[in-house]
């Protein structure tokens, strides 16, 4: 579904991604793990068109992504849930969800269908329905994360890019959110690329994972195998 070959991405002189290659099959949950500054977010930003690569190729469902603007990339089927959630704090829960369907409104998609989709988000996250009129800025961290995911889903993505969804959240809330991600994959075949500093949580949930170090992929494989890998345990799971 997604094939990334030898990409190099820079921020000015900072060489953030060095010959990174990876692939995602439809319906997979893939984790990207690595220390602070390893380049995880940069991979997501490269895929969503925010920081285009200097070289290399990106192919999504047979289409080249290089040089395509972020809004077109959303239209093609890739949505990103940014690190730190970034919901529109001064707007209600429901208005945030509506904004997630902005490009669909612009395409004159039926308002009824969009309304139905908001109903579907409320099925996935019942807490959002209870708070539909509440200002997003007054939601708890976990609820804001649910809203950020719901907003991204309103674009009907085939590939969902999730940046640190567990950050700062209690384990129970993390479980609740990850159960929804699992459900999206099972019910809708959504493919997920998950960036996580919490390597343990990520590897338990993912099918496969890539380990990044200073802009390079240093290890890849089945998540279950990486959980057992001694180097991964030492560096990322806090085990001796
Ligand atoms: P974290 O877990 O801390 O978010 P990360 O693995 O997601 O880390 P990136 O945010 O992708 O890492 O950063 C990769 C490298 O690129 C880092 O060295 C970082 O300092 C640098 N970098 C990121 N964004 C910018 C920017 N806007 N301008 C300059 N350098 C940047």
PDB file of C-alpha atoms and ligand atoms in Angstrom:
ATOM      1  CA  UNK A   1       0.000   0.000   0.000  1.00  0.00           C
ATOM      2  CA  UNK A   2       2.793   2.405   0.906  1.00  0.00           C
ATOM      3  CA  UNK A   3       6.326   2.138  -0.322  1.00  0.00           C
ATOM      4  CA  UNK A   4       9.029   4.530   0.806  1.00  0.00           C
ATOM      5  CA  UNK A   5      12.422   4.114  -0.832  1.00  0.00           C
ATOM      6  CA  UNK A   6      15.636   5.823   0.210  1.00  0.00           C
ATOM      7  CA  UNK A   7      14.205   9.110   1.359  1.00  0.00           C
ATOM      8  CA  UNK A   8      16.396  11.920   2.615  1.00  0.00           C
ATOM      9  CA  UNK A   9      14.735  14.820   4.407  1.00  0.00           C
ATOM     10  CA  UNK A  10      16.419  17.986   5.654  1.00  0.00           C
ATOM     11  CA  UNK A  11      15.506  20.904   7.903  1.00  0.00           C
ATOM     12  CA  UNK A  12      17.942  23.466   6.536  1.00  0.00           C
ATOM     13  CA  UNK A  13      21.291  21.836   7.219  1.00  0.00           C
ATOM     14  CA  UNK A  14      19.908  19.188   9.584  1.00  0.00           C
ATOM     15  CA  UNK A  15      19.841  15.843   7.768  1.00  0.00           C
ATOM     16  CA  UNK A  16      16.823  14.390   9.610  1.00  0.00           C
ATOM     17  CA  UNK A  17      16.144  11.255   7.498  1.00  0.00           C
ATOM     18  CA  UNK A  18      18.997   9.329   5.933  1.00  0.00           C
ATOM     19  CA  UNK A  19      18.103   6.834   3.198  1.00  0.00           C
ATOM     20  CA  UNK A  20      14.988   5.665   4.983  1.00  0.00           C
ATOM     21  CA  UNK A  21      13.043   2.860   3.309  1.00  0.00           C
ATOM     22  CA  UNK A  22       9.911   1.228   4.628  1.00  0.00           C
ATOM     23  CA  UNK A  23       6.698  -0.352   3.429  1.00  0.00           C
ATOM     24  CA  UNK A  24       3.202  -0.858   4.774  1.00  0.00           C
ATOM     25  CA  UNK A  25       0.728  -3.491   3.690  1.00  0.00           C
ATOM     26  CA  UNK A  26      -2.980  -2.786   3.738  1.00  0.00           C
ATOM     27  CA  UNK A  27      -4.548  -3.319   7.171  1.00  0.00           C
ATOM     28  CA  UNK A  28      -1.243  -3.462   9.024  1.00  0.00           C
ATOM     29  CA  UNK A  29      -0.418  -1.602  12.207  1.00  0.00           C
ATOM     30  CA  UNK A  30       3.201  -0.531  11.981  1.00  0.00           C
ATOM     31  CA  UNK A  31       5.154   1.119  14.800  1.00  0.00           C
ATOM     32  CA  UNK A  32       8.074   3.502  14.480  1.00  0.00           C
ATOM     33  CA  UNK A  33      10.154   3.540  17.602  1.00  0.00           C
ATOM     34  CA  UNK A  34      13.306   5.397  18.581  1.00  0.00           C
ATOM     35  CA  UNK A  35      14.712   7.949  20.983  1.00  0.00           C
ATOM     36  CA  UNK A  36      13.954  11.683  20.974  1.00  0.00           C
ATOM     37  CA  UNK A  37      15.101  13.283  17.757  1.00  0.00           C
ATOM     38  CA  UNK A  38      15.512   9.963  15.901  1.00  0.00           C
ATOM     39  CA  UNK A  39      13.307  11.222  13.062  1.00  0.00           C
ATOM     40  CA  UNK A  40       9.973   9.552  13.791  1.00  0.00           C
ATOM     41  CA  UNK A  41       7.831  12.672  13.441  1.00  0.00           C
ATOM     42  CA  UNK A  42       9.808  13.670  10.367  1.00  0.00           C
ATOM     43  CA  UNK A  43       8.753  10.420   8.667  1.00  0.00           C
ATOM     44  CA  UNK A  44       5.103  11.236   9.336  1.00  0.00           C
ATOM     45  CA  UNK A  45       5.552  14.830   8.169  1.00  0.00           C
ATOM     46  CA  UNK A  46       7.279  13.594   5.031  1.00  0.00           C
ATOM     47  CA  UNK A  47       4.377  11.258   4.256  1.00  0.00           C
ATOM     48  CA  UNK A  48       1.747  13.922   4.877  1.00  0.00           C
ATOM     49  CA  UNK A  49       3.558  16.392   2.627  1.00  0.00           C
ATOM     50  CA  UNK A  50       4.460  18.852   5.395  1.00  0.00           C
ATOM     51  CA  UNK A  51       8.223  18.363   4.961  1.00  0.00           C
ATOM     52  CA  UNK A  52       8.812  16.949   1.479  1.00  0.00           C
ATOM     53  CA  UNK A  53      11.948  14.841   1.051  1.00  0.00           C
ATOM     54  CA  UNK A  54      14.999  16.091  -0.823  1.00  0.00           C
ATOM     55  CA  UNK A  55      15.398  12.732  -2.581  1.00  0.00           C
ATOM     56  CA  UNK A  56      13.879   9.267  -2.688  1.00  0.00           C
ATOM     57  CA  UNK A  57      10.428   8.044  -3.649  1.00  0.00           C
ATOM     58  CA  UNK A  58       7.094   7.741  -1.868  1.00  0.00           C
ATOM     59  CA  UNK A  59       4.387   5.666  -3.440  1.00  0.00           C
ATOM     60  CA  UNK A  60       0.909   5.258  -1.975  1.00  0.00           C
ATOM     61  CA  UNK A  61      -1.559   2.895  -3.653  1.00  0.00           C
ATOM     62  CA  UNK A  62       0.352   3.138  -6.891  1.00  0.00           C
ATOM     63  CA  UNK A  63       0.540   6.945  -6.833  1.00  0.00           C
ATOM     64  CA  UNK A  64       3.666   9.071  -6.360  1.00  0.00           C
ATOM     65  CA  UNK A  65       3.364  11.364  -3.338  1.00  0.00           C
ATOM     66  CA  UNK A  66       6.485  13.419  -3.903  1.00  0.00           C
ATOM     67  CA  UNK A  67       5.679  17.036  -4.682  1.00  0.00           C
ATOM     68  CA  UNK A  68       2.002  16.690  -3.776  1.00  0.00           C
ATOM     69  CA  UNK A  69       0.521  19.306  -1.419  1.00  0.00           C
ATOM     70  CA  UNK A  70      -0.725  18.235   2.034  1.00  0.00           C
ATOM     71  CA  UNK A  71      -4.425  18.834   1.257  1.00  0.00           C
ATOM     72  CA  UNK A  72      -4.217  16.605  -1.838  1.00  0.00           C
ATOM     73  CA  UNK A  73      -2.507  13.953   0.251  1.00  0.00           C
ATOM     74  CA  UNK A  74      -5.464  14.014   2.656  1.00  0.00           C
ATOM     75  CA  UNK A  75      -7.744  13.589  -0.348  1.00  0.00           C
ATOM     76  CA  UNK A  76      -5.732  10.605  -1.568  1.00  0.00           C
ATOM     77  CA  UNK A  77      -6.349   8.964   1.809  1.00  0.00           C
ATOM     78  CA  UNK A  78      -3.622   9.817   4.321  1.00  0.00           C
ATOM     79  CA  UNK A  79      -4.543  11.651   7.549  1.00  0.00           C
ATOM     80  CA  UNK A  80      -2.203  12.631  10.338  1.00  0.00           C
ATOM     81  CA  UNK A  81      -2.954  13.017  14.028  1.00  0.00           C
ATOM     82  CA  UNK A  82      -0.211  15.407  15.126  1.00  0.00           C
ATOM     83  CA  UNK A  83       1.883  15.128  18.245  1.00  0.00           C
ATOM     84  CA  UNK A  84       0.316  17.068  21.119  1.00  0.00           C
ATOM     85  CA  UNK A  85      -3.158  16.581  19.555  1.00  0.00           C
ATOM     86  CA  UNK A  86      -3.619  20.204  18.420  1.00  0.00           C
ATOM     87  CA  UNK A  87      -7.398  20.261  18.518  1.00  0.00           C
ATOM     88  CA  UNK A  88      -9.092  23.629  17.963  1.00  0.00           C
ATOM     89  CA  UNK A  89      -9.438  24.511  21.624  1.00  0.00           C
ATOM     90  CA  UNK A  90     -11.947  27.327  21.222  1.00  0.00           C
ATOM     91  CA  UNK A  91     -14.363  25.210  19.173  1.00  0.00           C
ATOM     92  CA  UNK A  92     -16.799  22.551  20.324  1.00  0.00           C
ATOM     93  CA  UNK A  93     -16.142  18.840  19.962  1.00  0.00           C
ATOM     94  CA  UNK A  94     -18.636  18.623  17.132  1.00  0.00           C
ATOM     95  CA  UNK A  95     -17.187  21.616  15.273  1.00  0.00           C
ATOM     96  CA  UNK A  96     -13.741  20.008  15.474  1.00  0.00           C
ATOM     97  CA  UNK A  97     -15.170  16.854  13.886  1.00  0.00           C
ATOM     98  CA  UNK A  98     -16.880  18.902  11.181  1.00  0.00           C
ATOM     99  CA  UNK A  99     -13.569  20.571  10.371  1.00  0.00           C
ATOM    100  CA  UNK A 100     -12.021  17.140   9.851  1.00  0.00           C
ATOM    101  CA  UNK A 101     -14.461  16.735   6.953  1.00  0.00           C
ATOM    102  CA  UNK A 102     -13.540  20.145   5.510  1.00  0.00           C
ATOM    103  CA  UNK A 103     -12.292  18.777   2.190  1.00  0.00           C
ATOM    104  CA  UNK A 104     -15.378  16.609   1.876  1.00  0.00           C
ATOM    105  CA  UNK A 105     -17.621  19.648   2.399  1.00  0.00           C
ATOM    106  CA  UNK A 106     -15.584  21.478  -0.216  1.00  0.00           C
ATOM    107  CA  UNK A 107     -16.209  18.567  -2.582  1.00  0.00           C
ATOM    108  CA  UNK A 108     -19.927  19.034  -1.957  1.00  0.00           C
ATOM    109  CA  UNK A 109     -20.325  15.691  -0.305  1.00  0.00           C
ATOM    110  CA  UNK A 110     -23.752  15.210   1.205  1.00  0.00           C
ATOM    111  CA  UNK A 111     -24.161  16.791   4.631  1.00  0.00           C
ATOM    112  CA  UNK A 112     -26.229  13.804   5.707  1.00  0.00           C
ATOM    113  CA  UNK A 113     -23.403  11.390   4.981  1.00  0.00           C
ATOM    114  CA  UNK A 114     -20.990  13.574   6.928  1.00  0.00           C
ATOM    115  CA  UNK A 115     -23.464  13.686   9.806  1.00  0.00           C
ATOM    116  CA  UNK A 116     -23.669   9.911   9.764  1.00  0.00           C
ATOM    117  CA  UNK A 117     -19.893   9.729   9.916  1.00  0.00           C
ATOM    118  CA  UNK A 118     -19.890  11.983  12.980  1.00  0.00           C
ATOM    119  CA  UNK A 119     -22.324   9.470  14.483  1.00  0.00           C
ATOM    120  CA  UNK A 120     -19.819   6.732  13.701  1.00  0.00           C
ATOM    121  CA  UNK A 121     -17.059   8.635  15.530  1.00  0.00           C
ATOM    122  CA  UNK A 122     -19.411   8.884  18.528  1.00  0.00           C
ATOM    123  CA  UNK A 123     -19.893   5.103  18.347  1.00  0.00           C
ATOM    124  CA  UNK A 124     -16.149   4.651  18.527  1.00  0.00           C
ATOM    125  CA  UNK A 125     -15.692   7.244  21.271  1.00  0.00           C
ATOM    126  CA  UNK A 126     -18.933   7.550  23.285  1.00  0.00           C
ATOM    127  CA  UNK A 127     -17.268  10.093  25.581  1.00  0.00           C
ATOM    128  CA  UNK A 128     -17.099  12.528  22.685  1.00  0.00           C
ATOM    129  CA  UNK A 129     -20.835  12.311  22.151  1.00  0.00           C
ATOM    130  CA  UNK A 130     -21.484  13.119  25.797  1.00  0.00           C
ATOM    131  CA  UNK A 131     -19.314  16.185  25.325  1.00  0.00           C
ATOM    132  CA  UNK A 132     -20.336  17.194  21.841  1.00  0.00           C
ATOM    133  CA  UNK A 133     -21.105  20.812  22.765  1.00  0.00           C
ATOM    134  CA  UNK A 134     -18.132  21.212  25.096  1.00  0.00           C
ATOM    135  CA  UNK A 135     -15.175  23.391  24.088  1.00  0.00           C
ATOM    136  CA  UNK A 136     -12.307  21.148  23.007  1.00  0.00           C
ATOM    137  CA  UNK A 137      -9.868  23.086  25.206  1.00  0.00           C
ATOM    138  CA  UNK A 138     -11.732  21.983  28.330  1.00  0.00           C
ATOM    139  CA  UNK A 139     -11.516  18.249  27.527  1.00  0.00           C
ATOM    140  CA  UNK A 140      -9.101  16.009  29.412  1.00  0.00           C
ATOM    141  CA  UNK A 141      -5.887  14.974  27.649  1.00  0.00           C
ATOM    142  CA  UNK A 142      -7.336  11.567  26.775  1.00  0.00           C
ATOM    143  CA  UNK A 143     -10.525  13.077  25.408  1.00  0.00           C
ATOM    144  CA  UNK A 144      -8.508  15.539  23.314  1.00  0.00           C
ATOM    145  CA  UNK A 145      -6.549  12.625  21.884  1.00  0.00           C
ATOM    146  CA  UNK A 146      -9.821  10.856  21.041  1.00  0.00           C
ATOM    147  CA  UNK A 147     -11.053  14.030  19.378  1.00  0.00           C
ATOM    148  CA  UNK A 148      -7.842  14.442  17.385  1.00  0.00           C
ATOM    149  CA  UNK A 149      -8.189  10.863  16.132  1.00  0.00           C
ATOM    150  CA  UNK A 150     -11.896  11.365  15.426  1.00  0.00           C
ATOM    151  CA  UNK A 151     -11.161  14.538  13.495  1.00  0.00           C
ATOM    152  CA  UNK A 152      -8.556  12.734  11.361  1.00  0.00           C
ATOM    153  CA  UNK A 153     -11.011   9.895  10.726  1.00  0.00           C
ATOM    154  CA  UNK A 154     -13.597  12.358   9.409  1.00  0.00           C
ATOM    155  CA  UNK A 155     -11.427  12.642   6.285  1.00  0.00           C
ATOM    156  CA  UNK A 156     -12.014   8.891   5.734  1.00  0.00           C
ATOM    157  CA  UNK A 157      -8.347   7.945   5.562  1.00  0.00           C
ATOM    158  CA  UNK A 158      -7.034   4.648   4.259  1.00  0.00           C
ATOM    159  CA  UNK A 159      -3.814   5.309   6.145  1.00  0.00           C
ATOM    160  CA  UNK A 160      -3.835   6.926   9.573  1.00  0.00           C
ATOM    161  CA  UNK A 161      -0.599   8.479  10.867  1.00  0.00           C
ATOM    162  CA  UNK A 162      -0.563   8.685  14.650  1.00  0.00           C
ATOM    163  CA  UNK A 163       2.112  10.690  16.429  1.00  0.00           C
ATOM    164  CA  UNK A 164       2.634   9.696  20.076  1.00  0.00           C
ATOM    165  CA  UNK A 165      -1.015   8.988  20.922  1.00  0.00           C
ATOM    166  CA  UNK A 166      -0.122   7.726  24.405  1.00  0.00           C
ATOM    167  CA  UNK A 167       1.845  10.821  25.423  1.00  0.00           C
ATOM    168  CA  UNK A 168       0.950  12.001  28.913  1.00  0.00           C
ATOM    169  CA  UNK A 169      -2.067   9.708  29.240  1.00  0.00           C
ATOM    170  CA  UNK A 170      -2.979   7.236  31.967  1.00  0.00           C
ATOM    171  CA  UNK A 171      -2.557   3.547  31.025  1.00  0.00           C
ATOM    172  CA  UNK A 172      -6.305   2.888  31.044  1.00  0.00           C
ATOM    173  CA  UNK A 173      -7.002   5.706  28.603  1.00  0.00           C
ATOM    174  CA  UNK A 174      -4.178   4.469  26.385  1.00  0.00           C
ATOM    175  CA  UNK A 175      -5.792   1.020  26.374  1.00  0.00           C
ATOM    176  CA  UNK A 176      -9.128   2.534  25.431  1.00  0.00           C
ATOM    177  CA  UNK A 177      -7.618   4.464  22.524  1.00  0.00           C
ATOM    178  CA  UNK A 178      -5.591   1.506  21.268  1.00  0.00           C
ATOM    179  CA  UNK A 179      -8.687  -0.711  21.373  1.00  0.00           C
ATOM    180  CA  UNK A 180     -10.358   1.719  18.982  1.00  0.00           C
ATOM    181  CA  UNK A 181      -7.360   1.660  16.652  1.00  0.00           C
ATOM    182  CA  UNK A 182      -7.498  -2.123  16.635  1.00  0.00           C
ATOM    183  CA  UNK A 183     -11.223  -1.952  15.873  1.00  0.00           C
ATOM    184  CA  UNK A 184     -10.651   0.419  12.952  1.00  0.00           C
ATOM    185  CA  UNK A 185      -8.243  -2.032  11.436  1.00  0.00           C
ATOM    186  CA  UNK A 186     -10.586  -5.002  11.923  1.00  0.00           C
ATOM    187  CA  UNK A 187     -13.823  -3.306  10.873  1.00  0.00           C
ATOM    188  CA  UNK A 188     -12.605  -0.924   8.219  1.00  0.00           C
ATOM    189  CA  UNK A 189      -9.218  -2.226   7.147  1.00  0.00           C
ATOM    190  CA  UNK A 190      -7.561   1.074   8.094  1.00  0.00           C
ATOM    191  CA  UNK A 191      -3.777   0.904   7.932  1.00  0.00           C
ATOM    192  CA  UNK A 192      -1.983   2.610  10.822  1.00  0.00           C
ATOM    193  CA  UNK A 193       1.521   4.028  11.143  1.00  0.00           C
ATOM    194  CA  UNK A 194       2.116   4.645  14.809  1.00  0.00           C
ATOM    195  CA  UNK A 195       4.950   6.716  16.261  1.00  0.00           C
ATOM    196  CA  UNK A 196       5.585   5.943  19.900  1.00  0.00           C
ATOM    197  CA  UNK A 197       8.217   6.655  22.499  1.00  0.00           C
ATOM    198  CA  UNK A 198       6.527   4.077  24.656  1.00  0.00           C
ATOM    199  CA  UNK A 199       8.082   1.190  22.761  1.00  0.00           C
ATOM    200  CA  UNK A 200       6.506  -1.489  24.902  1.00  0.00           C
ATOM    201  CA  UNK A 201       2.941  -0.328  24.274  1.00  0.00           C
ATOM    202  CA  UNK A 202       3.687   0.144  20.568  1.00  0.00           C
ATOM    203  CA  UNK A 203       5.288  -3.258  20.050  1.00  0.00           C
ATOM    204  CA  UNK A 204       2.466  -5.036  21.847  1.00  0.00           C
ATOM    205  CA  UNK A 205      -0.045  -3.485  19.532  1.00  0.00           C
ATOM    206  CA  UNK A 206       1.797  -3.458  16.183  1.00  0.00           C
ATOM    207  CA  UNK A 207       2.295  -6.211  13.606  1.00  0.00           C
ATOM    208  CA  UNK A 208       5.722  -4.979  12.555  1.00  0.00           C
ATOM    209  CA  UNK A 209       8.009  -2.170  13.598  1.00  0.00           C
ATOM    210  CA  UNK A 210      10.948  -0.087  12.442  1.00  0.00           C
ATOM    211  CA  UNK A 211      13.564   1.134  14.891  1.00  0.00           C
ATOM    212  CA  UNK A 212      15.105   4.509  14.080  1.00  0.00           C
ATOM    213  CA  UNK A 213      18.342   5.963  15.327  1.00  0.00           C
ATOM    214  CA  UNK A 214      19.602   9.409  14.298  1.00  0.00           C
ATOM    215  CA  UNK A 215      17.616   9.430  11.088  1.00  0.00           C
ATOM    216  CA  UNK A 216      18.312   5.860   9.984  1.00  0.00           C
ATOM    217  CA  UNK A 217      16.349   2.636  10.193  1.00  0.00           C
ATOM    218  CA  UNK A 218      18.642   0.381  12.201  1.00  0.00           C
ATOM    219  CA  UNK A 219      16.296  -2.550  12.731  1.00  0.00           C
ATOM    220  CA  UNK A 220      12.988  -3.816  11.417  1.00  0.00           C
ATOM    221  CA  UNK A 221      10.883  -6.893  11.903  1.00  0.00           C
ATOM    222  CA  UNK A 222       7.849  -8.507  13.458  1.00  0.00           C
ATOM    223  CA  UNK A 223       6.841  -6.608  16.587  1.00  0.00           C
ATOM    224  CA  UNK A 224       6.699  -9.815  18.646  1.00  0.00           C
ATOM    225  CA  UNK A 225      10.285 -10.598  17.678  1.00  0.00           C
ATOM    226  CA  UNK A 226      11.521  -7.087  18.435  1.00  0.00           C
ATOM    227  CA  UNK A 227       9.953  -7.362  21.902  1.00  0.00           C
ATOM    228  CA  UNK A 228      12.237 -10.336  22.508  1.00  0.00           C
ATOM    229  CA  UNK A 229      15.307  -8.741  20.919  1.00  0.00           C
ATOM    230  CA  UNK A 230      17.984  -8.114  23.554  1.00  0.00           C
ATOM    231  CA  UNK A 231      19.259  -4.857  21.989  1.00  0.00           C
ATOM    232  CA  UNK A 232      15.726  -3.486  21.752  1.00  0.00           C
ATOM    233  CA  UNK A 233      15.022  -4.525  25.321  1.00  0.00           C
ATOM    234  CA  UNK A 234      18.153  -2.814  26.568  1.00  0.00           C
ATOM    235  CA  UNK A 235      17.754   0.398  24.574  1.00  0.00           C
ATOM    236  CA  UNK A 236      13.991   0.893  24.490  1.00  0.00           C
ATOM    237  CA  UNK A 237      12.266  -1.344  27.006  1.00  0.00           C
ATOM    238  CA  UNK A 238      14.412  -0.595  30.034  1.00  0.00           C
ATOM    239  CA  UNK A 239      15.374  -4.244  30.544  1.00  0.00           C
ATOM    240  CA  UNK A 240      18.873  -5.496  31.334  1.00  0.00           C
TER     241      UNK A 240
HETATM  242  P1  LIG B   1      10.594  13.143  19.348  1.00  0.00           P
HETATM  243  O1  LIG B   1      10.264  11.811  19.891  1.00  0.00           O
HETATM  244  O2  LIG B   1      11.400  13.973  20.284  1.00  0.00           O
HETATM  245  O3  LIG B   1       9.410  13.875  18.771  1.00  0.00           O
HETATM  246  P2  LIG B   1      11.411  12.326  16.689  1.00  0.00           P
HETATM  247  O4  LIG B   1      12.024  10.982  16.576  1.00  0.00           O
HETATM  248  O5  LIG B   1       9.995  12.458  16.286  1.00  0.00           O
HETATM  249  O6  LIG B   1      11.624  12.869  18.168  1.00  0.00           O
HETATM  250  P3  LIG B   1      11.947  14.447  14.829  1.00  0.00           P
HETATM  251  O7  LIG B   1      10.999  15.408  15.458  1.00  0.00           O
HETATM  252  O8  LIG B   1      11.539  13.790  13.569  1.00  0.00           O
HETATM  253  O9  LIG B   1      12.331  13.305  15.872  1.00  0.00           O
HETATM  254  O10 LIG B   1      13.330  15.180  14.641  1.00  0.00           O
HETATM  255  C1  LIG B   1      14.427  14.635  13.905  1.00  0.00           C
HETATM  256  C2  LIG B   1      15.576  15.643  13.869  1.00  0.00           C
HETATM  257  O11 LIG B   1      15.217  16.781  13.093  1.00  0.00           O
HETATM  258  C3  LIG B   1      15.972  16.186  15.232  1.00  0.00           C
HETATM  259  O12 LIG B   1      17.370  16.307  15.250  1.00  0.00           O
HETATM  260  C4  LIG B   1      15.315  17.539  15.304  1.00  0.00           C
HETATM  261  O13 LIG B   1      16.025  18.424  16.112  1.00  0.00           O
HETATM  262  C5  LIG B   1      15.324  17.969  13.859  1.00  0.00           C
HETATM  263  N1  LIG B   1      14.174  18.834  13.551  1.00  0.00           N
HETATM  264  C6  LIG B   1      12.869  18.510  13.671  1.00  0.00           C
HETATM  265  N2  LIG B   1      12.062  19.525  13.279  1.00  0.00           N
HETATM  266  C7  LIG B   1      12.893  20.524  12.922  1.00  0.00           C
HETATM  267  C8  LIG B   1      12.684  21.849  12.425  1.00  0.00           C
HETATM  268  N3  LIG B   1      11.463  22.329  12.214  1.00  0.00           N
HETATM  269  N4  LIG B   1      13.777  22.593  12.187  1.00  0.00           N
HETATM  270  C9  LIG B   1      15.028  22.103  12.368  1.00  0.00           C
HETATM  271  N5  LIG B   1      15.294  20.871  12.822  1.00  0.00           N
HETATM  272  C10 LIG B   1      14.249  20.082  13.098  1.00  0.00           C
END
